[in-house]
Amino acid sequence: MKKQFPFVSALIALIAASYFLVPLYATFQFSLQMIRGKWSFAAYQSVFSNDQFLATLSYSAVVSLMAIIVGALVVVPTAYWVRLRLPKIRPIVEFISLMPLIIPPVVLVFGYIRLFGSDSWLPMTISEQGTNTLLVIGYVVLSLPYMYRAVDNGMAVIDIATLTEAAESLGASRLRTVAQVIFPNVRSAIMSGAFLTFSISLGEFVLASLLNRPAFGPFMVQLGQDRAYEPAAIAILSFGLTWVCMALMQLFGSRKPGQRWLPRFTQPSSRSATP
């Protein structure tokens, strides 16, 4: 019997897709109308020729990469230890990891300024390096729900107890087990969380603005107040960059965790020296 085409499902999918694609097309069309009477990429050329665009984009990219590294170094050992030794407190850790979704970023950044301002016991905002560090910490906190969920789901499909016992039986320390066994086996999960972190941090506005950092988010807002067509071009570029991150996340996420080999740890030879 020939299977009928699912018209209702296709219609619902088409309506849902048009909800996103029609405004996107309208924004793209508007970005091409900078020169009156014809379509051109003049708005995109104006954006790329702006020195502040490249400076803010590179700054946000570096800060986002730092947030990814710090987030992975914090989340992976935490999720590993909770699953291996402290399963009873896992609901508490999951609740804490969801707190950034509840607390607004403006409250978070004002708390940072209050705790680490010029009058505090650890004045980090008085120096540029300290403020950059605060911004990285803020991005790590904002991306914590996504990074922790990705890593925790990755560890759920591998037998970390067996991997730990095998590594320890070969003479590996706990730190080496995490670095050379657990990290490679949840690499795809870490990459998924990394791309989500990058997408969130790249266009973030509140933290970067209130900490007075030259990030990409405040630049987009300022450009939207001063220009007409360039903000639409940046919106399309940001959307494309986000979709590239999502595609890469799908690419790395399609790889099954646990396909890495267990490293060979050096053991003392049991054979006696040749006389």
GROMACS .gro file of C-alpha atoms in nm:
model
  275
    1MET     CA    1   0.000   0.000   0.000
    2LYS     CA    2   0.137   0.336  -0.105
    3LYS     CA    3   0.203   0.566   0.186
    4GLN     CA    4   0.023   0.899   0.165
    5PHE     CA    5   0.214   1.224   0.180
    6PRO     CA    6   0.174   1.388   0.524
    7PHE     CA    7   0.015   1.714   0.406
    8VAL     CA    8  -0.084   1.831   0.755
    9SER     CA    9   0.263   1.779   0.898
   10ALA     CA   10   0.424   1.946   0.597
   11LEU     CA   11   0.187   2.243   0.627
   12ILE     CA   12   0.267   2.286   0.997
   13ALA     CA   13   0.639   2.264   0.924
   14LEU     CA   14   0.605   2.519   0.642
   15ILE     CA   15   0.416   2.764   0.865
   16ALA     CA   16   0.671   2.724   1.143
   17ALA     CA   17   0.959   2.775   0.897
   18SER     CA   18   0.797   3.083   0.746
   19TYR     CA   19   0.772   3.234   1.094
   20PHE     CA   20   1.154   3.250   1.094
   21LEU     CA   21   1.239   3.272   0.723
   22VAL     CA   22   1.005   3.555   0.622
   23PRO     CA   23   1.147   3.809   0.875
   24LEU     CA   24   1.497   3.690   0.787
   25TYR     CA   25   1.432   3.748   0.417
   26ALA     CA   26   1.285   4.092   0.490
   27THR     CA   27   1.595   4.184   0.692
   28PHE     CA   28   1.825   4.059   0.417
   29GLN     CA   29   1.631   4.249   0.152
   30PHE     CA   30   1.647   4.569   0.358
   31SER     CA   31   2.023   4.529   0.401
   32LEU     CA   32   2.062   4.534   0.020
   33GLN     CA   33   1.882   4.868  -0.024
   34MET     CA   34   2.151   5.104   0.102
   35ILE     CA   35   2.191   5.247  -0.248
   36ARG     CA   36   1.856   5.388  -0.356
   37GLY     CA   37   1.704   5.224  -0.662
   38LYS     CA   38   1.907   4.903  -0.671
   39TRP     CA   39   2.016   4.613  -0.459
   40SER     CA   40   2.379   4.596  -0.357
   41PHE     CA   41   2.611   4.475  -0.085
   42ALA     CA   42   2.718   4.829   0.003
   43ALA     CA   43   2.598   4.785   0.363
   44TYR     CA   44   2.812   4.474   0.403
   45GLN     CA   45   3.112   4.654   0.250
   46SER     CA   46   3.057   4.940   0.494
   47VAL     CA   47   3.048   4.697   0.786
   48PHE     CA   48   3.367   4.515   0.686
   49SER     CA   49   3.549   4.841   0.621
   50ASN     CA   50   3.470   4.958   0.974
   51ASP     CA   51   3.780   4.907   1.188
   52GLN     CA   52   3.567   4.888   1.502
   53PHE     CA   53   3.376   4.592   1.357
   54LEU     CA   54   3.689   4.379   1.321
   55ALA     CA   55   3.828   4.495   1.657
   56THR     CA   56   3.512   4.417   1.853
   57LEU     CA   57   3.453   4.089   1.671
   58SER     CA   58   3.807   3.968   1.739
   59TYR     CA   59   3.784   4.077   2.103
   60SER     CA   60   3.456   3.891   2.156
   61ALA     CA   61   3.594   3.584   1.976
   62VAL     CA   62   3.900   3.571   2.205
   63VAL     CA   63   3.691   3.622   2.519
   64SER     CA   64   3.444   3.355   2.404
   65LEU     CA   65   3.727   3.106   2.342
   66MET     CA   66   3.865   3.176   2.689
   67ALA     CA   67   3.518   3.119   2.835
   68ILE     CA   68   3.496   2.788   2.649
   69ILE     CA   69   3.831   2.669   2.786
   70VAL     CA   70   3.753   2.773   3.144
   71GLY     CA   71   3.402   2.629   3.123
   72ALA     CA   72   3.528   2.293   2.997
   73LEU     CA   73   3.797   2.277   3.267
   74VAL     CA   74   3.535   2.345   3.534
   75VAL     CA   75   3.239   2.145   3.405
   76VAL     CA   76   3.403   1.820   3.288
   77PRO     CA   77   3.574   1.730   3.619
   78THR     CA   78   3.266   1.840   3.813
   79ALA     CA   79   3.023   1.631   3.607
   80TYR     CA   80   3.265   1.338   3.617
   81TRP     CA   81   3.307   1.350   3.996
   82VAL     CA   82   2.935   1.392   4.059
   83ARG     CA   83   2.846   1.094   3.841
   84LEU     CA   84   3.126   0.877   3.979
   85ARG     CA   85   3.135   0.955   4.353
   86LEU     CA   86   2.851   1.191   4.446
   87PRO     CA   87   2.536   1.083   4.262
   88LYS     CA   88   2.314   1.190   4.552
   89ILE     CA   89   2.396   1.559   4.506
   90ARG     CA   90   2.340   1.547   4.131
   91PRO     CA   91   1.996   1.717   4.156
   92ILE     CA   92   2.156   1.999   4.355
   93VAL     CA   93   2.433   2.044   4.098
   94GLU     CA   94   2.179   2.042   3.815
   95PHE     CA   95   1.973   2.306   3.995
   96ILE     CA   96   2.282   2.525   4.044
   97SER     CA   97   2.372   2.485   3.677
   98LEU     CA   98   2.028   2.620   3.581
   99MET     CA   99   2.052   2.928   3.800
  100PRO     CA  100   2.193   3.150   3.520
  101LEU     CA  101   1.865   3.098   3.335
  102ILE     CA  102   1.678   3.241   3.633
  103ILE     CA  103   1.906   3.525   3.743
  104PRO     CA  104   1.909   3.815   3.490
  105PRO     CA  105   2.253   3.909   3.354
  106VAL     CA  106   2.209   4.265   3.480
  107VAL     CA  107   2.183   4.134   3.837
  108LEU     CA  108   2.489   3.916   3.779
  109VAL     CA  109   2.705   4.200   3.650
  110PHE     CA  110   2.601   4.440   3.926
  111GLY     CA  111   2.693   4.169   4.175
  112TYR     CA  112   3.035   4.141   4.012
  113ILE     CA  113   3.085   4.517   4.030
  114ARG     CA  114   2.979   4.519   4.393
  115LEU     CA  115   3.203   4.228   4.492
  116PHE     CA  116   3.506   4.312   4.280
  117GLY     CA  117   3.484   4.691   4.254
  118SER     CA  118   3.744   4.942   4.359
  119ASP     CA  119   3.629   4.934   4.724
  120SER     CA  120   3.618   4.554   4.758
  121TRP     CA  121   3.872   4.313   4.903
  122LEU     CA  122   3.965   4.201   4.548
  123PRO     CA  123   3.945   4.508   4.321
  124MET     CA  124   3.943   4.354   3.975
  125THR     CA  125   3.761   4.634   3.793
  126ILE     CA  126   4.042   4.885   3.848
  127SER     CA  127   4.254   4.721   3.578
  128GLU     CA  128   4.175   4.626   3.220
  129GLN     CA  129   4.302   4.272   3.267
  130GLY     CA  130   4.089   4.223   3.576
  131THR     CA  131   3.778   4.349   3.397
  132ASN     CA  132   3.848   4.115   3.106
  133THR     CA  133   3.875   3.830   3.354
  134LEU     CA  134   3.540   3.925   3.503
  135LEU     CA  135   3.385   3.923   3.157
  136VAL     CA  136   3.523   3.574   3.090
  137ILE     CA  137   3.384   3.453   3.423
  138GLY     CA  138   3.049   3.607   3.339
  139TYR     CA  139   3.037   3.427   3.005
  140VAL     CA  140   3.127   3.100   3.177
  141VAL     CA  141   2.836   3.148   3.416
  142LEU     CA  142   2.592   3.240   3.139
  143SER     CA  143   2.687   2.933   2.936
  144LEU     CA  144   2.691   2.698   3.235
  145PRO     CA  145   2.343   2.548   3.172
  146TYR     CA  146   2.432   2.457   2.815
  147MET     CA  147   2.786   2.338   2.878
  148TYR     CA  148   2.691   2.128   3.180
  149ARG     CA  149   2.392   1.968   3.007
  150ALA     CA  150   2.598   1.882   2.700
  151VAL     CA  151   2.881   1.728   2.903
  152ASP     CA  152   2.649   1.547   3.142
  153ASN     CA  153   2.454   1.394   2.853
  154GLY     CA  154   2.782   1.289   2.694
  155MET     CA  155   2.891   1.113   3.012
  156ALA     CA  156   2.554   0.942   3.040
  157VAL     CA  157   2.626   0.727   2.734
  158ILE     CA  158   2.969   0.607   2.841
  159ASP     CA  159   3.060   0.383   3.133
  160ILE     CA  160   3.283   0.621   3.327
  161ALA     CA  161   3.314   0.378   3.620
  162THR     CA  162   3.460   0.105   3.400
  163LEU     CA  163   3.688   0.350   3.221
  164THR     CA  164   3.812   0.484   3.554
  165GLU     CA  165   3.880   0.137   3.692
  166ALA     CA  166   4.062   0.036   3.373
  167ALA     CA  167   4.277   0.349   3.377
  168GLU     CA  168   4.361   0.314   3.746
  169SER     CA  169   4.447  -0.053   3.702
  170LEU     CA  170   4.702   0.058   3.441
  171GLY     CA  171   4.862   0.297   3.688
  172ALA     CA  172   4.693   0.625   3.596
  173SER     CA  173   4.624   0.888   3.858
  174ARG     CA  174   4.279   1.044   3.888
  175LEU     CA  175   4.395   1.364   3.719
  176ARG     CA  176   4.546   1.170   3.431
  177THR     CA  177   4.230   0.964   3.401
  178VAL     CA  178   4.020   1.277   3.360
  179ALA     CA  179   4.267   1.437   3.116
  180GLN     CA  180   4.346   1.137   2.893
  181VAL     CA  181   4.037   0.916   2.925
  182ILE     CA  182   3.730   1.118   3.017
  183PHE     CA  183   3.805   1.429   2.811
  184PRO     CA  184   3.862   1.241   2.480
  185ASN     CA  185   3.550   1.028   2.530
  186VAL     CA  186   3.323   1.331   2.580
  187ARG     CA  187   3.493   1.541   2.315
  188SER     CA  188   3.184   1.567   2.096
  189ALA     CA  189   2.974   1.676   2.396
  190ILE     CA  190   3.234   1.939   2.487
  191MET     CA  191   3.232   2.070   2.131
  192SER     CA  192   2.852   2.099   2.138
  193GLY     CA  193   2.868   2.302   2.457
  194ALA     CA  194   3.158   2.504   2.315
  195PHE     CA  195   2.966   2.616   2.007
  196LEU     CA  196   2.665   2.709   2.218
  197THR     CA  197   2.893   2.907   2.448
  198PHE     CA  198   3.048   3.084   2.151
  199SER     CA  199   2.706   3.174   2.007
  200ILE     CA  200   2.585   3.312   2.340
  201SER     CA  201   2.898   3.506   2.423
  202LEU     CA  202   2.953   3.659   2.080
  203GLY     CA  203   2.641   3.875   2.082
  204GLU     CA  204   2.603   3.927   2.457
  205PHE     CA  205   2.533   4.290   2.547
  206VAL     CA  206   2.460   4.343   2.917
  207LEU     CA  207   2.783   4.214   3.073
  208ALA     CA  208   3.011   4.371   2.814
  209SER     CA  209   2.828   4.703   2.822
  210LEU     CA  210   2.816   4.749   3.200
  211LEU     CA  211   3.177   4.634   3.234
  212ASN     CA  212   3.268   4.881   2.958
  213ARG     CA  213   3.439   4.626   2.735
  214PRO     CA  214   3.487   4.671   2.357
  215ALA     CA  215   3.280   4.367   2.267
  216PHE     CA  216   3.072   4.285   1.961
  217GLY     CA  217   2.733   4.309   2.135
  218PRO     CA  218   2.764   4.677   2.242
  219PHE     CA  219   2.904   4.759   1.898
  220MET     CA  220   2.594   4.616   1.729
  221VAL     CA  221   2.364   4.814   1.959
  222GLN     CA  222   2.558   5.137   1.903
  223LEU     CA  223   2.560   5.083   1.528
  224GLY     CA  224   2.185   5.026   1.536
  225GLN     CA  225   2.139   5.367   1.695
  226ASP     CA  226   2.359   5.550   1.442
  227ARG     CA  227   2.295   5.374   1.110
  228ALA     CA  228   2.001   5.226   0.919
  229TYR     CA  229   2.121   4.955   0.679
  230GLU     CA  230   2.441   4.837   0.846
  231PRO     CA  231   2.257   4.690   1.150
  232ALA     CA  232   2.050   4.473   0.917
  233ALA     CA  233   2.369   4.353   0.749
  234ILE     CA  234   2.526   4.271   1.086
  235ALA     CA  235   2.210   4.089   1.189
  236ILE     CA  236   2.236   3.867   0.881
  237LEU     CA  237   2.607   3.807   0.941
  238SER     CA  238   2.544   3.720   1.307
  239PHE     CA  239   2.264   3.486   1.206
  240GLY     CA  240   2.490   3.315   0.954
  241LEU     CA  241   2.770   3.279   1.209
  242THR     CA  242   2.526   3.130   1.460
  243TRP     CA  243   2.406   2.877   1.204
  244VAL     CA  244   2.763   2.784   1.120
  245CYS     CA  245   2.818   2.713   1.490
  246MET     CA  246   2.499   2.507   1.500
  247ALA     CA  247   2.606   2.309   1.194
  248LEU     CA  248   2.947   2.240   1.346
  249MET     CA  249   2.779   2.140   1.671
  250GLN     CA  250   2.560   1.897   1.478
  251LEU     CA  251   2.867   1.762   1.298
  252PHE     CA  252   3.064   1.698   1.614
  253GLY     CA  253   2.757   1.592   1.810
  254SER     CA  254   2.677   1.318   1.560
  255ARG     CA  255   2.990   1.132   1.667
  256LYS     CA  256   2.921   0.883   1.938
  257PRO     CA  257   3.110   0.932   2.263
  258GLY     CA  258   3.331   0.650   2.379
  259GLN     CA  259   3.488   0.573   2.043
  260ARG     CA  260   3.830   0.680   2.156
  261TRP     CA  261   4.084   0.421   2.266
  262LEU     CA  262   4.200   0.388   2.622
  263PRO     CA  263   4.554   0.526   2.635
  264ARG     CA  264   4.842   0.297   2.718
  265PHE     CA  265   4.985   0.403   3.048
  266THR     CA  266   5.350   0.335   3.117
  267GLN     CA  267   5.408   0.048   3.355
  268PRO     CA  268   5.735  -0.073   3.497
  269SER     CA  269   5.866  -0.374   3.307
  270SER     CA  270   5.840  -0.705   3.491
  271ARG     CA  271   6.124  -0.856   3.293
  272SER     CA  272   6.466  -0.854   3.447
  273ALA     CA  273   6.758  -0.692   3.275
  274THR     CA  274   6.956  -0.900   3.034
  275PRO     CA  275   7.279  -1.019   3.192
   0.00000   0.00000   0.00000
